[in-house]
Coordinates of C-alpha atoms and ligand atoms in Angstrom, one line a residue:
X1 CA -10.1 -3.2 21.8
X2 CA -10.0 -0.1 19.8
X3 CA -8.9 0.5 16.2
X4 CA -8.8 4.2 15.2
X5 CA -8.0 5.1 11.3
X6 CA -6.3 7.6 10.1
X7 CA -7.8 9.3 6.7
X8 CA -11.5 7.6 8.2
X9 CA -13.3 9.9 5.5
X10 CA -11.7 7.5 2.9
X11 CA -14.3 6.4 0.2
X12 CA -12.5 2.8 1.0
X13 CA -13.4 2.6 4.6
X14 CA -16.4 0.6 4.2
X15 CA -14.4 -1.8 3.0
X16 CA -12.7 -2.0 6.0
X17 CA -15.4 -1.9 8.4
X18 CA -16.9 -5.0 6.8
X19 CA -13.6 -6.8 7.7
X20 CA -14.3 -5.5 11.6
X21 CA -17.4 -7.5 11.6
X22 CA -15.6 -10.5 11.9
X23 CA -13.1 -9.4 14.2
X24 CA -15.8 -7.9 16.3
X25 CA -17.0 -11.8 17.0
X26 CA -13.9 -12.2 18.3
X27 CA -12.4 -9.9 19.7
X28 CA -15.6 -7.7 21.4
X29 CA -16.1 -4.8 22.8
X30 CA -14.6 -3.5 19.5
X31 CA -14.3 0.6 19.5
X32 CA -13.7 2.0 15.9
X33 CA -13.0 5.6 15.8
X34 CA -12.4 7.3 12.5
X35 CA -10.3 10.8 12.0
X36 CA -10.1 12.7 9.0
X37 CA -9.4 16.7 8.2
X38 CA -12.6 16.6 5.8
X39 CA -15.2 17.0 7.8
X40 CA -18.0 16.7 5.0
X41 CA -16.3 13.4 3.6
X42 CA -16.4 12.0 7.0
X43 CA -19.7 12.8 7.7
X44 CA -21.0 10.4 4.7
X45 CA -19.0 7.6 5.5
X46 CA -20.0 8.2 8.9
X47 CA -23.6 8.2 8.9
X48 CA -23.4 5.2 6.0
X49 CA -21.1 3.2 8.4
X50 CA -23.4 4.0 11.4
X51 CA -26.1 2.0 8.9
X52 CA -23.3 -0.4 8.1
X53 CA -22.8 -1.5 11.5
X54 CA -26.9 -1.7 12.2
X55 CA -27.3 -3.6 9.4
X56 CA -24.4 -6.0 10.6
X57 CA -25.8 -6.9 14.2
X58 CA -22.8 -6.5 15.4
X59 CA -22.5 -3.7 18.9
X60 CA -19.0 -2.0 17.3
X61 CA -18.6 1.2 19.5
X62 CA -18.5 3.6 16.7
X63 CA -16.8 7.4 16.3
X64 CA -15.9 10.1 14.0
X65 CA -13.8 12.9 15.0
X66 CA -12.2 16.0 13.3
X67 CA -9.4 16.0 16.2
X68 CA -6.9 13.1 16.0
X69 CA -5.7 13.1 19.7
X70 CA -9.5 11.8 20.6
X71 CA -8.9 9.1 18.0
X72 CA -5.8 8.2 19.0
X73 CA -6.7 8.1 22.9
X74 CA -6.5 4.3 23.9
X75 CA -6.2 2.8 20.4
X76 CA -4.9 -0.5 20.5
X77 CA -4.5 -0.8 16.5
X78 CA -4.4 2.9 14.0
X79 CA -4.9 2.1 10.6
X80 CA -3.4 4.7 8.3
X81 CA -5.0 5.5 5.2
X82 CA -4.1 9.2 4.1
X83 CA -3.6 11.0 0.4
X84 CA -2.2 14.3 1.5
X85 CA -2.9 16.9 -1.3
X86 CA -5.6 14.8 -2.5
X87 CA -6.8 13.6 -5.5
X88 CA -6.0 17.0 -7.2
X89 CA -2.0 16.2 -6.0
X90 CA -2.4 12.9 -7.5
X91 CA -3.4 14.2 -10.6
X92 CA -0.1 16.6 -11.0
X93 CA 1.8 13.4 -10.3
X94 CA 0.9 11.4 -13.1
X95 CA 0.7 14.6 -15.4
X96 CA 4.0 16.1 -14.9
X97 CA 6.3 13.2 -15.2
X98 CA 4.6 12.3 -18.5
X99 CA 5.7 15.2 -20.2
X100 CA 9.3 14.5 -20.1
X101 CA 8.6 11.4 -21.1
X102 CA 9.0 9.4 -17.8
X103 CA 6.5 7.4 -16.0
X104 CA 3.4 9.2 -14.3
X105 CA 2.5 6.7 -11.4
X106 CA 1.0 7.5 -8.3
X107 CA 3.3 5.3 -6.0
X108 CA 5.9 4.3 -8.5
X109 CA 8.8 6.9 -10.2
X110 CA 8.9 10.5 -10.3
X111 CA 4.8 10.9 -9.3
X112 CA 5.8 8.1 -6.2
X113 CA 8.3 10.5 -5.3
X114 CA 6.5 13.7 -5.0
X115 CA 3.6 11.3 -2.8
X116 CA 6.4 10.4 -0.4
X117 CA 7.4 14.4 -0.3
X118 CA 4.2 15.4 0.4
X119 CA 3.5 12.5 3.0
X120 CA 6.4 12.2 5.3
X121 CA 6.4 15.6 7.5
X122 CA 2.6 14.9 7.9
X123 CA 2.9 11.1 8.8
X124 CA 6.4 12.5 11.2
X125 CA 3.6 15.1 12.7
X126 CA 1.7 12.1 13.2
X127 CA 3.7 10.1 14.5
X128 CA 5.0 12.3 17.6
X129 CA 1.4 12.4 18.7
X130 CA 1.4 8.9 18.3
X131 CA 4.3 8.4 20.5
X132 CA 2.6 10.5 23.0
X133 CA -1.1 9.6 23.3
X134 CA -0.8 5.7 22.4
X135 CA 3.2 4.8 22.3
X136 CA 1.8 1.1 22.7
X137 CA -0.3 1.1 19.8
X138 CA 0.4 -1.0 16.5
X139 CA 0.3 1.1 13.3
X140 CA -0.5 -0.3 10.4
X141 CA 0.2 1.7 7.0
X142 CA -1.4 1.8 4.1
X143 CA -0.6 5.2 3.4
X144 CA 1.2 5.3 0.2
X145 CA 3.8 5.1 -1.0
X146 CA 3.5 1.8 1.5
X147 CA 7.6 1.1 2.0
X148 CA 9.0 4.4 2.0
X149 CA 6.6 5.6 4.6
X150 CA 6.7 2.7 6.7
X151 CA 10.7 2.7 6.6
X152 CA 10.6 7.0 7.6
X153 CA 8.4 6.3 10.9
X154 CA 10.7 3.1 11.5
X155 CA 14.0 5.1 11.2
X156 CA 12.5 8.0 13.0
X157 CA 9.9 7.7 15.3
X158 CA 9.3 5.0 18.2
X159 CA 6.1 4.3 16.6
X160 CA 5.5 0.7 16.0
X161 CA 4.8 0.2 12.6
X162 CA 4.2 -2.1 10.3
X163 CA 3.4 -1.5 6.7
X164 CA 0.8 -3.2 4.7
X165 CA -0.8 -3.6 0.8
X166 CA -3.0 -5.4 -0.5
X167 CA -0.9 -6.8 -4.2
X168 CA 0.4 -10.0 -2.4
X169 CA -2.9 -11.1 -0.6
X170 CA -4.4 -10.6 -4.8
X171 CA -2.1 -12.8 -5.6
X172 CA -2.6 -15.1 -3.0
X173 CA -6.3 -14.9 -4.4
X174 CA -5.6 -15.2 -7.9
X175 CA -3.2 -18.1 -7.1
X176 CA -6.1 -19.8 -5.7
X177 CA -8.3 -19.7 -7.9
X178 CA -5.8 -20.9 -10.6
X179 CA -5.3 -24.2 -8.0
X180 CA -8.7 -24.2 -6.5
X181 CA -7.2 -24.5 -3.4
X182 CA -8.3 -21.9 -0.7
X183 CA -6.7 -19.0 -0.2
X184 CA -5.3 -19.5 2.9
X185 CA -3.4 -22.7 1.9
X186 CA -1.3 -20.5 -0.3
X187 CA 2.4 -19.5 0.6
X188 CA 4.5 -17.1 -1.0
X189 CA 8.2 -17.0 -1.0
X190 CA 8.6 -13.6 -1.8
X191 CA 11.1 -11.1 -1.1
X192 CA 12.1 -7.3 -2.1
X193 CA 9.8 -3.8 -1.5
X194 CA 6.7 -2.5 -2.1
X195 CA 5.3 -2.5 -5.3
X196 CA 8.8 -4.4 -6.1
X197 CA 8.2 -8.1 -4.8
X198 CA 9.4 -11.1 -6.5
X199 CA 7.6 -14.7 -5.6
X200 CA 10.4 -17.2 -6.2
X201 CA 8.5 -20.4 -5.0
X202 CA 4.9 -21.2 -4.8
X203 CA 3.4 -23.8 -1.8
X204 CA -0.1 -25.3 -0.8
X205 CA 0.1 -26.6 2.5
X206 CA 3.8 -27.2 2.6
X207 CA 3.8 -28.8 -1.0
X208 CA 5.8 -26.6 -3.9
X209 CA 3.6 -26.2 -6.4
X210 CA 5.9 -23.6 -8.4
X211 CA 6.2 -25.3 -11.9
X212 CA 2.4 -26.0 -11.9
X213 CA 2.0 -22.4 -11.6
X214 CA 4.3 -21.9 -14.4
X215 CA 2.5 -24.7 -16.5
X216 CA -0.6 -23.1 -16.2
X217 CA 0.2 -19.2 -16.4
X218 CA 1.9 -20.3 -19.9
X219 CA -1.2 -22.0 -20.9
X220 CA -3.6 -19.0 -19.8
X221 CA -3.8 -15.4 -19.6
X222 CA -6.3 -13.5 -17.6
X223 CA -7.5 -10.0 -15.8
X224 CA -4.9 -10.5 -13.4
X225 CA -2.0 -12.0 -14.8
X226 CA -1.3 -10.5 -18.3
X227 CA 0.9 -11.1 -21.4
X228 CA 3.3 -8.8 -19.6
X229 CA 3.3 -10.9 -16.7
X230 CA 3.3 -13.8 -18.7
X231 CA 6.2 -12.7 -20.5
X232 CA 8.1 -11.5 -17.2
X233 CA 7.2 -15.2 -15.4
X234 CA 9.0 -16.8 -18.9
X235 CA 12.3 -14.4 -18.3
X236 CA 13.2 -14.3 -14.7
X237 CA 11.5 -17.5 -13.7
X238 CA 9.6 -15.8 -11.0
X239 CA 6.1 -14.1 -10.5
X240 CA 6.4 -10.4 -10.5
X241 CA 3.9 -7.9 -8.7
X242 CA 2.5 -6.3 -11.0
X243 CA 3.7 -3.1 -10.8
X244 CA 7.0 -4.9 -12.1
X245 CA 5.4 -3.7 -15.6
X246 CA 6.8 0.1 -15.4
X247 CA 10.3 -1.3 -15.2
X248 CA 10.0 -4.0 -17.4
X249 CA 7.8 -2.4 -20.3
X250 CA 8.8 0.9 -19.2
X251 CA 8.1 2.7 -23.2
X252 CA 5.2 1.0 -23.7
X253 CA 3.5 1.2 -20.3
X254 CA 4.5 5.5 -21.1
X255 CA 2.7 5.3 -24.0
X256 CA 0.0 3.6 -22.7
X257 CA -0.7 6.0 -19.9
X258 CA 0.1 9.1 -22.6
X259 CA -3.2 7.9 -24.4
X260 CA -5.8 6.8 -21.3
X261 CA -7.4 9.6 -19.1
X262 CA -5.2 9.7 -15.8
X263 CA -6.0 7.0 -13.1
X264 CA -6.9 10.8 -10.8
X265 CA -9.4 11.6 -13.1
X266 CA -11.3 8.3 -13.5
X267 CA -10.8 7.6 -9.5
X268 CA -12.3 11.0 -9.2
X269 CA -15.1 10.1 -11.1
X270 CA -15.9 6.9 -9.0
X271 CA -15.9 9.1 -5.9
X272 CA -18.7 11.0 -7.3
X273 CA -20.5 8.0 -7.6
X274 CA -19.5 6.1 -4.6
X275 CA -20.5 9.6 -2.2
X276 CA -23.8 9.7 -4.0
X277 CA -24.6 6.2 -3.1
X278 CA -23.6 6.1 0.7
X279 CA -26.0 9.4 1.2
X280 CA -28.7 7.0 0.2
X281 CA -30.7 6.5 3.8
X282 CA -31.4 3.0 2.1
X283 CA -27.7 1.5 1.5
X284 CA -26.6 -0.2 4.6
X285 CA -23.9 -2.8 2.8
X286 CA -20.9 -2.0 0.6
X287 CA -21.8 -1.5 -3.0
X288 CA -20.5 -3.3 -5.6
X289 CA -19.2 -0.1 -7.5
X290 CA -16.4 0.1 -4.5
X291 CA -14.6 -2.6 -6.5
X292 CA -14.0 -0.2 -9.2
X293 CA -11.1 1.2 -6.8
X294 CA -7.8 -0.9 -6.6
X295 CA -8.2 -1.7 -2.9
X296 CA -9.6 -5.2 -3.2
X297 CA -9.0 -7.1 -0.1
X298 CA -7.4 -4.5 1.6
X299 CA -9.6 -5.3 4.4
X300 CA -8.4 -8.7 4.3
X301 CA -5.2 -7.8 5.0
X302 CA -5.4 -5.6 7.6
X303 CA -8.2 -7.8 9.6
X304 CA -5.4 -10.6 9.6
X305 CA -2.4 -8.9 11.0
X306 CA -4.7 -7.3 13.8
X307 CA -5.5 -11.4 14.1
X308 CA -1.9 -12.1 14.2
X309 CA -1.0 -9.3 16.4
X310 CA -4.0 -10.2 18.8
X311 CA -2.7 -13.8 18.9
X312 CA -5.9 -14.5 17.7
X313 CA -4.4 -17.1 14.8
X314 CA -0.5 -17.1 14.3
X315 CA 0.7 -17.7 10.6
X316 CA 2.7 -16.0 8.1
X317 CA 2.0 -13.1 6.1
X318 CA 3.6 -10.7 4.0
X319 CA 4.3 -7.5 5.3
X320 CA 6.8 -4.3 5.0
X321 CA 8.9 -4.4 8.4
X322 CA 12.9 -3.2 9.1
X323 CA 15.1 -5.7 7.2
X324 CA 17.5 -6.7 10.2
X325 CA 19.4 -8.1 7.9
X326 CA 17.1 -10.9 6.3
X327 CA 17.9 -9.8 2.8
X328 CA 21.7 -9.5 3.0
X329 CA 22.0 -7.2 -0.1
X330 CA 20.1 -4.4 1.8
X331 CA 20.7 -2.0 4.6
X332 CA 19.9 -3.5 7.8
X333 CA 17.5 -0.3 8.6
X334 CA 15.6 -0.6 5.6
X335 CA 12.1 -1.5 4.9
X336 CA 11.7 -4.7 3.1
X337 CA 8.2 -6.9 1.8
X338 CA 8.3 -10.3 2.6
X339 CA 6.9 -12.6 4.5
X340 CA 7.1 -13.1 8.4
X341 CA 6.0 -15.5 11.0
X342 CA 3.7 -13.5 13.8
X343 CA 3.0 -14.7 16.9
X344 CA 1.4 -12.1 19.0
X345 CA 3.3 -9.6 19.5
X346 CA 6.6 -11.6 18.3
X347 CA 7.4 -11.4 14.6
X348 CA 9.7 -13.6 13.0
X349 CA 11.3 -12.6 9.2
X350 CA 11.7 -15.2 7.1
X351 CA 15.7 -15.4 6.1
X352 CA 15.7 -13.8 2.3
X353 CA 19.7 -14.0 2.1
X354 CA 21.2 -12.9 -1.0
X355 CA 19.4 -11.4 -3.7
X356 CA 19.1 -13.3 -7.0
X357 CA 21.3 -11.7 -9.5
X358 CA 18.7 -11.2 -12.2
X359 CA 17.0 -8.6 -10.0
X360 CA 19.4 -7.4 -7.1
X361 CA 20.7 -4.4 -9.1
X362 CA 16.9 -3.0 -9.5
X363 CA 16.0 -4.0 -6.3
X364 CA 19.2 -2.2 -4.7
X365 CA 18.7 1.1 -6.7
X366 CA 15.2 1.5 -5.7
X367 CA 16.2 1.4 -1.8
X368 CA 18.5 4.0 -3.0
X369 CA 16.7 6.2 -4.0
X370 CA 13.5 5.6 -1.4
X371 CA 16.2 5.9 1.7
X372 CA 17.4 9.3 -0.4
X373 CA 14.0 11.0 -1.3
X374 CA 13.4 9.6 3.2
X375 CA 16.3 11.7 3.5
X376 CA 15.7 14.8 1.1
X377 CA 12.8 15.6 2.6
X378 CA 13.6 15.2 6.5
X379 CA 16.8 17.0 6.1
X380 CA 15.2 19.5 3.5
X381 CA 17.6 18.4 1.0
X382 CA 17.4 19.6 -2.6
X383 CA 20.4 17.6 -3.6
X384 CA 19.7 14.6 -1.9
X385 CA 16.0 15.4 -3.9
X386 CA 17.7 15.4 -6.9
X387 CA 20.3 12.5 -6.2
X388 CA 16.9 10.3 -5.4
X389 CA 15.6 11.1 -9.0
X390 CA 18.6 11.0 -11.0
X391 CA 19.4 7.4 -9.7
X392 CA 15.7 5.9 -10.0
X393 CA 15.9 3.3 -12.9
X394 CA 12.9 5.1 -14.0
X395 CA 14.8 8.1 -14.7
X396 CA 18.5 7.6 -15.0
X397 CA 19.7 11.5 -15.9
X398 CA 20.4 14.0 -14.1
X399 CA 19.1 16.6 -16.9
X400 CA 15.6 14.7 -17.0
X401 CA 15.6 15.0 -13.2
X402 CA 16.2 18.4 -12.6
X403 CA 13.5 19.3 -15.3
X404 CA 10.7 16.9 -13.5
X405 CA 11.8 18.1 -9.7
X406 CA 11.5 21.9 -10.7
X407 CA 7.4 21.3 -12.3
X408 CA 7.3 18.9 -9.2
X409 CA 8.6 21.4 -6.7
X410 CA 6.2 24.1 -7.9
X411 CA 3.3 22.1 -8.1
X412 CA 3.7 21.0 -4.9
X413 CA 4.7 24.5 -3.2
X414 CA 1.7 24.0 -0.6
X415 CA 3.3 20.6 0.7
X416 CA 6.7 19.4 0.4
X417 CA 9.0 21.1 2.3
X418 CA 11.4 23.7 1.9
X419 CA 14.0 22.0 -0.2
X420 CA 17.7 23.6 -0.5
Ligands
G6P501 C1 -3.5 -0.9 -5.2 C2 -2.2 -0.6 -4.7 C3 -2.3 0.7 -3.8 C4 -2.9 1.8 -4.7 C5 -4.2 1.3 -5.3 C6 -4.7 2.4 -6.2 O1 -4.3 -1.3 -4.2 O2 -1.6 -1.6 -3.9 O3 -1.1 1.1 -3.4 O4 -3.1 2.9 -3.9 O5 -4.1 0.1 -6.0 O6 -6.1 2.2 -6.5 P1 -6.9 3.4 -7.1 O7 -8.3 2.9 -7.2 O8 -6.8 4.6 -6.2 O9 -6.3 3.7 -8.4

């Protein structure tokens, strides 16, 4: 079998290859073949990895390539991983918005947006010589944002795609260690998009442990669920991801970002670090300073849907795949996150229905305005562009918009494309 990623270079990928150890038990000969446009950053990881795998007694095939037809050549499984523009882009994105006022995220609101315009005609590019070297290969996305650019190459490519993050496998954790149950007991009812999920019901093996949950979120607060959470759990009587927060505590999470150093620069920072440590000839296992990044378990993740997909286990997991009409308040060719049942190649979608009233309207403008900023920038459309932002609950005028998406057009002259 052989897994080539996409953005290999990726100070994360060690990460990931520690998840391939186990696979390689099961599924040997494992070939990984890493691709990346930065040929010094995937040098490190390479020669790190390379100690990695030695370290690991494990026989993984290993390759790094600047040319992505060679990675692609016979892949059974692509992971995709890319930050086009960089962490440099990312910085503009969670500047600019700020100054008017409006959220500066990298994957949610107006810095989201100017992500997915940068991302989609190099993940299209992508994708035709996906469709053309390996049409049979399984792509699993990471590259953010998650949903919108797993719904773009599901409306218009033949790739098959299926998107992935790693919020709902945290809370998974972070559910188990509230029950002390393990992990993999825990299922999540969950429905709505990425970074936008709801978990309605809670169950360990089959048993709905929902209001035990509540009982003991209200009694405790910790890293991982906050008083915001807290607060949100109380109100809609369901367990928000936690990017739920920028809606929710919209002023206050501005204000809070206005006063911290941006996520870019601090991230930058770890980078430093993190590329310093993998050129040490005497580091052969993932440092503990890679938890700094907000990956965790990403690895996790991806190593079970390969499983899934391999018909190596079957179970459910949560996932971002077409609707089909599972959630009945969406559009059939959208991009939903909840779970599904995989067997093989055969996956299932759990029937969502109708959306609970509390949180359909959110839910139902944000697919509005991802399937409009899909649209702006495969048609080239400044209006659509515009439409996208001026509807986003994050933004809600037209005036506001058209200030953010002129900084955001000319800080991003080098990548989006030509809107009009
Ligand atoms: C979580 C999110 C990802 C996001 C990451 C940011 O993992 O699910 O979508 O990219 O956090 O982490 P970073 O270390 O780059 O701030």
């Amino acid at each position: 079998m052989k897994i080539a990623v996409i953005g290999g270079g990726s100070t994360y990928t060690p990460e990931l290859l520690e998840g391939f150890f186990s696979l390689w038990q099961r599924l040997k000969p494992l070939k990984v073949s890493l691709y990346d446009i930065n040929e010094e950053k995937l040098k490190i990881i390479s020669e790190f990895l390379k100690r990695m795998i030695k370290k690991s007694n494990t026989e993984i095939e290993f390759s790094a390539t600047l040319g992505l037809e060679e990675a692609l050549k016979d892949a059974d499984f692509i992971i995709s991983q890319i930050r086009i523009g960089g962490l440099s882009a990312r910085l503009q994105d969670e500047s600019i918005p700020l100054k008017f006022g409006l959220l500066g995220q990298e994957t949610t609101g107006p810095g989201g947006f100017a992500n997915a315009l940068r991302t989609i005609p190099v993940v299209l590019d992508i994708a035709k010589k996906i469709e053309k070297i390996s049409p049979n290969a399984w792509l699993i996305n990471f590259t953010n944002p998650s949903g919108i650019i797993t719904e773009t190459l599901s409306r218009y490519t033949k790739v098959k795609v299926l998107g992935l993050c790693n919020v709902a496998i945290n809370l998974q954790n972070d559910l188990s260690s509230l029950l002390n149950v393990p992990m993999d007991d825990i299922f999540l009812d969950c429905f709505g998009l990425n970074h936008l999920t709801f978990t309605k019901r809670v169950f360990v093996r089959g048993k709905d442990v929902t209001e035990e949950v509540f009982k003991k979120i209200k009694e405790q607060v910790s890293r991982r669920i906050s008083k915001k959470d807290k607060k949100i759990v109380e109100t809609i009587k369901m367990f928000p991801n936690y990017y739920l927060q920028y809606y929710y505590f919209r002023e206050e999470k501005i204000k809070e970002l206005k006063k911290k150093p941006r996520r870019a620069k601090e991230v930058e920072k770890i980078e430093k670090i993190l590329l310093k440590l993998y050129q040490d000839p005497d580091l052969n296992e993932k440092p503990k300073e890679l938890s700094q990044r907000g990956g965790a378990l990403y690895s996790t993740a991806a190593v079970n849907l390969i499983s899934h997909l391999t018909g190596l286990q079957k179970g459910f997991q949560i996932i971002n795949i077409t609707n089909r009409g599972a959630i009945s308040d969406l559009p059939e060719d959208s991009v939903v996150e909840m779970p599904v049942f995989i067997e093989k190649d055969r996956v299932q979608r759990c029937i969502i229905g109708k959306l609970p009233l509390e949180v359909r309207g959110t839910i139902q403008a944000v697919k509005a305005y991802e399937q409009l900023t899909i649209e702006a920038a495969v048609e080239c459309s400044y209006r659509k562009a515009l439409m996208a932002l001026t509807q986003h609950p994050l933004v809600s005028s037209l005036t506001l918009a058209e200030k953010v998406l002129s900084k955001l057009i000319e800080a991003n002259k080098k990548y989006f494309p030509k809107l009009s």
